[in-house]
């Protein structure tokens, strides 16, 4: 007979043994379309106009592809990066 105090520990042990954790490492995420996101940020979200001055504050080690795509989109929009 289980004592009332040990019941939660018993149930936790049964649940831990009875269920498998999902293998997240084996799942791959779809690739990120950085050009599409850059177009959205520059054209739609901020609606950058020609010769508008823009200051970028970003960590170049965090998604450098996105930063490059945003710079390319700013160049295409004829914005002035400061």
Coordinates of N, CA, C and O in Angstrom, one line a residue:
X1 N 0.8 -1.2 0.0 CA 0.0 0.0 0.0 C 0.9 1.2 0.0 O 1.8 1.3 0.7
X2 N 0.6 2.2 -0.9 CA 1.3 3.4 -1.0 C 0.8 4.4 0.1 O -0.4 4.5 0.3
X3 N 1.8 5.1 0.7 CA 1.4 6.1 1.6 C 1.0 7.3 0.8 O 1.4 7.6 -0.3
X4 N 0.2 8.1 1.4 CA -0.4 9.3 0.7 C 0.8 10.3 0.3 O 0.7 10.9 -0.7
X5 N 1.8 10.4 1.1 CA 2.9 11.4 0.8 C 3.7 10.9 -0.3 O 4.3 11.7 -1.1
X6 N 3.8 9.6 -0.6 CA 4.7 9.1 -1.6 C 3.9 9.0 -3.0 O 4.5 8.7 -4.0
X7 N 2.6 9.2 -3.0 CA 1.8 9.0 -4.2 C 2.3 10.0 -5.3 O 2.4 9.6 -6.4
X8 N 2.5 11.3 -5.0 CA 3.0 12.2 -6.1 C 4.3 11.7 -6.7 O 4.5 11.8 -7.9
X9 N 5.2 11.2 -5.9 CA 6.5 10.8 -6.4 C 6.3 9.5 -7.2 O 7.0 9.3 -8.3
X10 N 5.4 8.6 -6.8 CA 5.1 7.4 -7.6 C 4.5 7.8 -8.9 O 5.0 7.2 -10.0
X11 N 3.6 8.7 -9.0 CA 3.0 9.1 -10.2 C 4.0 9.8 -11.1 O 3.9 9.6 -12.3
X12 N 4.8 10.6 -10.6 CA 5.8 11.3 -11.4 C 6.8 10.2 -12.0 O 7.2 10.4 -13.2
X13 N 7.1 9.2 -11.3 CA 8.0 8.2 -11.8 C 7.3 7.4 -12.9 O 7.9 7.0 -13.9
X14 N 6.0 7.1 -12.7 CA 5.3 6.3 -13.7 C 5.2 7.2 -15.0 O 5.3 6.7 -16.1
X15 N 4.9 8.5 -14.8 CA 4.8 9.3 -16.0 C 6.1 9.5 -16.7 O 6.1 9.6 -17.9
X16 N 7.2 9.6 -16.0 CA 8.5 9.8 -16.6 C 8.9 8.5 -17.3 O 9.5 8.6 -18.4
X17 N 8.5 7.4 -16.8 CA 8.9 6.1 -17.5 C 7.9 5.9 -18.7 O 8.3 5.4 -19.7
X18 N 6.7 6.2 -18.5 CA 5.7 5.9 -19.5 C 5.7 6.8 -20.7 O 5.1 6.5 -21.8
X19 N 6.3 8.0 -20.6 CA 6.2 8.9 -21.8 C 7.6 9.1 -22.3 O 8.6 9.1 -21.5
X20 N 7.7 9.3 -23.5 CA 9.0 9.6 -24.2 C 9.1 11.1 -24.5 O 8.1 11.7 -25.0
X21 N 10.2 11.8 -24.2 CA 10.4 13.2 -24.6 C 10.6 13.3 -26.1 O 11.2 12.4 -26.6
X22 N 10.0 14.3 -26.7 CA 10.2 14.4 -28.1 C 11.7 14.7 -28.5 O 12.4 15.4 -27.8
X23 N 12.1 14.1 -29.5 CA 13.5 14.2 -30.0 C 13.6 15.5 -30.8 O 13.5 15.5 -32.0
X24 N 13.9 16.6 -30.1 CA 13.9 17.9 -30.8 C 15.1 18.1 -31.7 O 15.1 18.7 -32.7
X25 N 16.2 17.4 -31.3 CA 17.5 17.6 -32.0 C 17.3 17.0 -33.4 O 18.0 17.4 -34.4
X26 N 16.5 16.0 -33.6 CA 16.4 15.3 -34.9 C 15.5 16.1 -35.9 O 15.5 15.9 -37.1
X27 N 14.7 17.0 -35.4 CA 13.8 17.8 -36.2 C 14.5 19.0 -36.7 O 15.3 19.7 -36.1
X28 N 14.3 19.3 -38.0 CA 14.9 20.5 -38.6 C 13.8 21.5 -38.9 O 12.7 21.2 -39.3
X29 N 14.2 22.8 -38.7 CA 13.3 23.9 -39.0 C 13.4 24.2 -40.5 O 14.5 24.0 -41.1
X30 N 12.3 24.8 -41.0 CA 12.4 25.2 -42.4 C 13.4 26.3 -42.6 O 13.6 27.1 -41.6
X31 N 14.0 26.5 -43.7 CA 15.0 27.6 -43.9 C 14.3 28.9 -43.8 O 13.1 29.1 -44.2
X32 N 15.0 29.9 -43.3 CA 14.5 31.3 -43.2 C 14.7 32.0 -44.5 O 15.9 32.1 -45.0
X33 N 13.7 32.7 -45.0 CA 13.8 33.5 -46.2 C 14.2 34.9 -45.8 O 13.3 35.7 -45.6
X34 N 15.5 35.1 -45.7 CA 16.0 36.4 -45.2 C 15.6 37.6 -46.1 O 15.3 38.7 -45.6
X35 N 15.6 37.4 -47.4 CA 15.3 38.4 -48.3 C 13.8 38.8 -48.2 O 13.5 40.0 -48.2
X36 N 13.0 37.9 -47.9 CA 11.5 38.2 -47.7 C 11.3 39.0 -46.5 O 10.6 40.0 -46.4
X37 N 12.0 38.6 -45.4 CA 11.9 39.3 -44.1 C 12.5 40.7 -44.2 O 11.9 41.6 -43.6
X38 N 13.6 40.8 -44.9 CA 14.2 42.2 -45.1 C 13.2 43.1 -45.8 O 13.1 44.2 -45.5
X39 N 12.6 42.5 -46.9 CA 11.7 43.3 -47.7 C 10.5 43.7 -46.8 O 10.1 44.9 -46.9
X40 N 10.0 42.8 -46.0 CA 8.9 43.2 -45.1 C 9.3 44.3 -44.1 O 8.6 45.3 -43.9
X41 N 10.5 44.2 -43.5 CA 10.9 45.1 -42.5 C 11.1 46.5 -43.1 O 10.6 47.5 -42.6
X42 N 11.8 46.6 -44.3 CA 12.1 47.8 -44.9 C 10.9 48.5 -45.6 O 10.6 49.6 -45.4
X43 N 10.2 47.7 -46.4 CA 9.2 48.2 -47.2 C 7.8 48.3 -46.5 O 7.2 49.4 -46.6
X44 N 7.4 47.3 -45.8 CA 6.1 47.3 -45.2 C 6.1 47.8 -43.8 O 5.2 48.7 -43.5
X45 N 6.9 47.3 -42.9 CA 6.9 47.7 -41.5 C 7.3 49.1 -41.3 O 6.6 49.9 -40.7
X46 N 8.5 49.5 -41.8 CA 9.0 50.8 -41.6 C 8.7 51.8 -42.7 O 8.8 53.0 -42.6
X47 N 8.3 51.2 -43.9 CA 8.0 52.0 -45.1 C 9.1 53.1 -45.3 O 8.8 54.3 -45.4
X48 N 10.3 52.6 -45.5 CA 11.4 53.5 -45.7 C 11.3 54.2 -47.1 O 11.0 53.6 -48.1
X49 N 11.5 55.5 -47.0 CA 11.4 56.4 -48.2 C 12.8 56.7 -48.8 O 13.8 56.6 -48.1
X50 N 12.9 57.0 -50.1 CA 14.2 57.3 -50.7 C 14.8 58.5 -49.9 O 14.1 59.5 -49.5
X51 N 16.1 58.4 -49.7 CA 16.9 59.4 -49.0 C 16.6 59.6 -47.5 O 17.0 60.5 -46.9
X52 N 15.8 58.7 -47.0 CA 15.5 58.7 -45.5 C 16.8 58.1 -44.8 O 17.4 57.2 -45.2
X53 N 17.1 58.8 -43.7 CA 18.3 58.3 -42.9 C 17.9 57.2 -42.0 O 16.9 57.3 -41.3
X54 N 18.8 56.2 -41.9 CA 18.5 55.0 -41.1 C 19.7 54.7 -40.3 O 20.8 54.7 -40.8
X55 N 19.4 54.4 -39.0 CA 20.5 53.9 -38.1 C 20.2 52.5 -37.7 O 19.1 52.2 -37.2
X56 N 21.1 51.6 -38.0 CA 21.0 50.2 -37.7 C 21.7 49.9 -36.4 O 22.9 50.3 -36.3
X57 N 21.1 49.3 -35.4 CA 21.7 48.9 -34.2 C 21.5 47.4 -34.1 O 20.3 46.9 -33.8
X58 N 22.5 46.6 -34.4 CA 22.3 45.1 -34.5 C 23.6 44.5 -34.0 O 24.7 45.0 -34.2
X59 N 23.5 43.3 -33.6 CA 24.6 42.4 -33.2 C 25.0 41.7 -34.5 O 24.2 40.8 -35.0
X60 N 26.1 41.9 -35.1 CA 26.4 41.3 -36.4 C 26.6 39.8 -36.3 O 26.6 39.1 -37.3
X61 N 26.8 39.2 -35.1 CA 26.9 37.8 -34.9 C 25.6 37.1 -34.8 O 25.5 35.9 -34.8
X62 N 24.5 37.8 -34.7 CA 23.2 37.3 -34.5 C 22.4 37.4 -35.8 O 22.0 38.5 -36.2
X63 N 22.2 36.4 -36.5 CA 21.6 36.4 -37.9 C 22.3 37.4 -38.8 O 21.7 38.3 -39.3
X64 N 23.6 37.2 -39.1 CA 24.2 38.1 -40.0 C 23.6 38.1 -41.4 O 23.7 39.1 -42.1
X65 N 23.0 37.0 -41.9 CA 22.3 37.0 -43.2 C 21.2 38.0 -43.2 O 20.9 38.6 -44.2
X66 N 20.4 38.1 -42.1 CA 19.3 39.0 -42.1 C 19.8 40.5 -42.1 O 19.3 41.3 -42.8
X67 N 20.9 40.7 -41.4 CA 21.5 42.1 -41.4 C 22.0 42.4 -42.9 O 21.7 43.6 -43.3
X68 N 22.6 41.5 -43.5 CA 23.0 41.8 -44.9 C 21.8 42.0 -45.8 O 21.9 42.8 -46.7
X69 N 20.8 41.2 -45.6 CA 19.6 41.3 -46.5 C 18.9 42.7 -46.2 O 18.4 43.3 -47.2
X70 N 18.9 43.1 -45.0 CA 18.3 44.4 -44.7 C 19.1 45.5 -45.3 O 18.5 46.5 -45.8
X71 N 20.4 45.4 -45.2 CA 21.3 46.5 -45.8 C 21.1 46.5 -47.3 O 21.0 47.6 -47.9
X72 N 20.9 45.4 -48.0 CA 20.7 45.3 -49.4 C 19.3 45.9 -49.7 O 19.2 46.7 -50.7
X73 N 18.4 45.7 -48.9 CA 17.0 46.2 -49.2 C 17.0 47.7 -48.9 O 16.4 48.5 -49.7
X74 N 17.8 48.2 -47.9 CA 17.9 49.7 -47.7 C 18.6 50.3 -48.9 O 18.2 51.4 -49.3
X75 N 19.6 49.7 -49.4 CA 20.3 50.2 -50.6 C 19.3 50.3 -51.8 O 19.3 51.3 -52.5
X76 N 18.5 49.3 -52.0 CA 17.6 49.3 -53.1 C 16.5 50.3 -52.9 O 16.0 50.9 -53.8
X77 N 16.1 50.6 -51.6 CA 15.1 51.6 -51.3 C 15.7 53.0 -51.3 O 15.0 54.0 -51.1
X78 N 17.0 53.1 -51.6 CA 17.8 54.4 -51.7 C 17.8 55.2 -50.4 O 17.8 56.4 -50.3
X79 N 17.8 54.4 -49.3 CA 17.9 55.0 -47.9 C 19.4 55.3 -47.7 O 20.2 54.7 -48.3
X80 N 19.6 56.2 -46.7 CA 21.0 56.5 -46.3 C 21.2 55.9 -45.0 O 20.6 56.2 -44.0
X81 N 22.2 54.9 -44.9 CA 22.5 54.3 -43.7 C 23.5 55.1 -42.9 O 24.6 55.4 -43.5
X82 N 23.3 55.4 -41.7 CA 24.2 56.2 -40.9 C 25.0 55.3 -40.0 O 24.6 54.3 -39.5

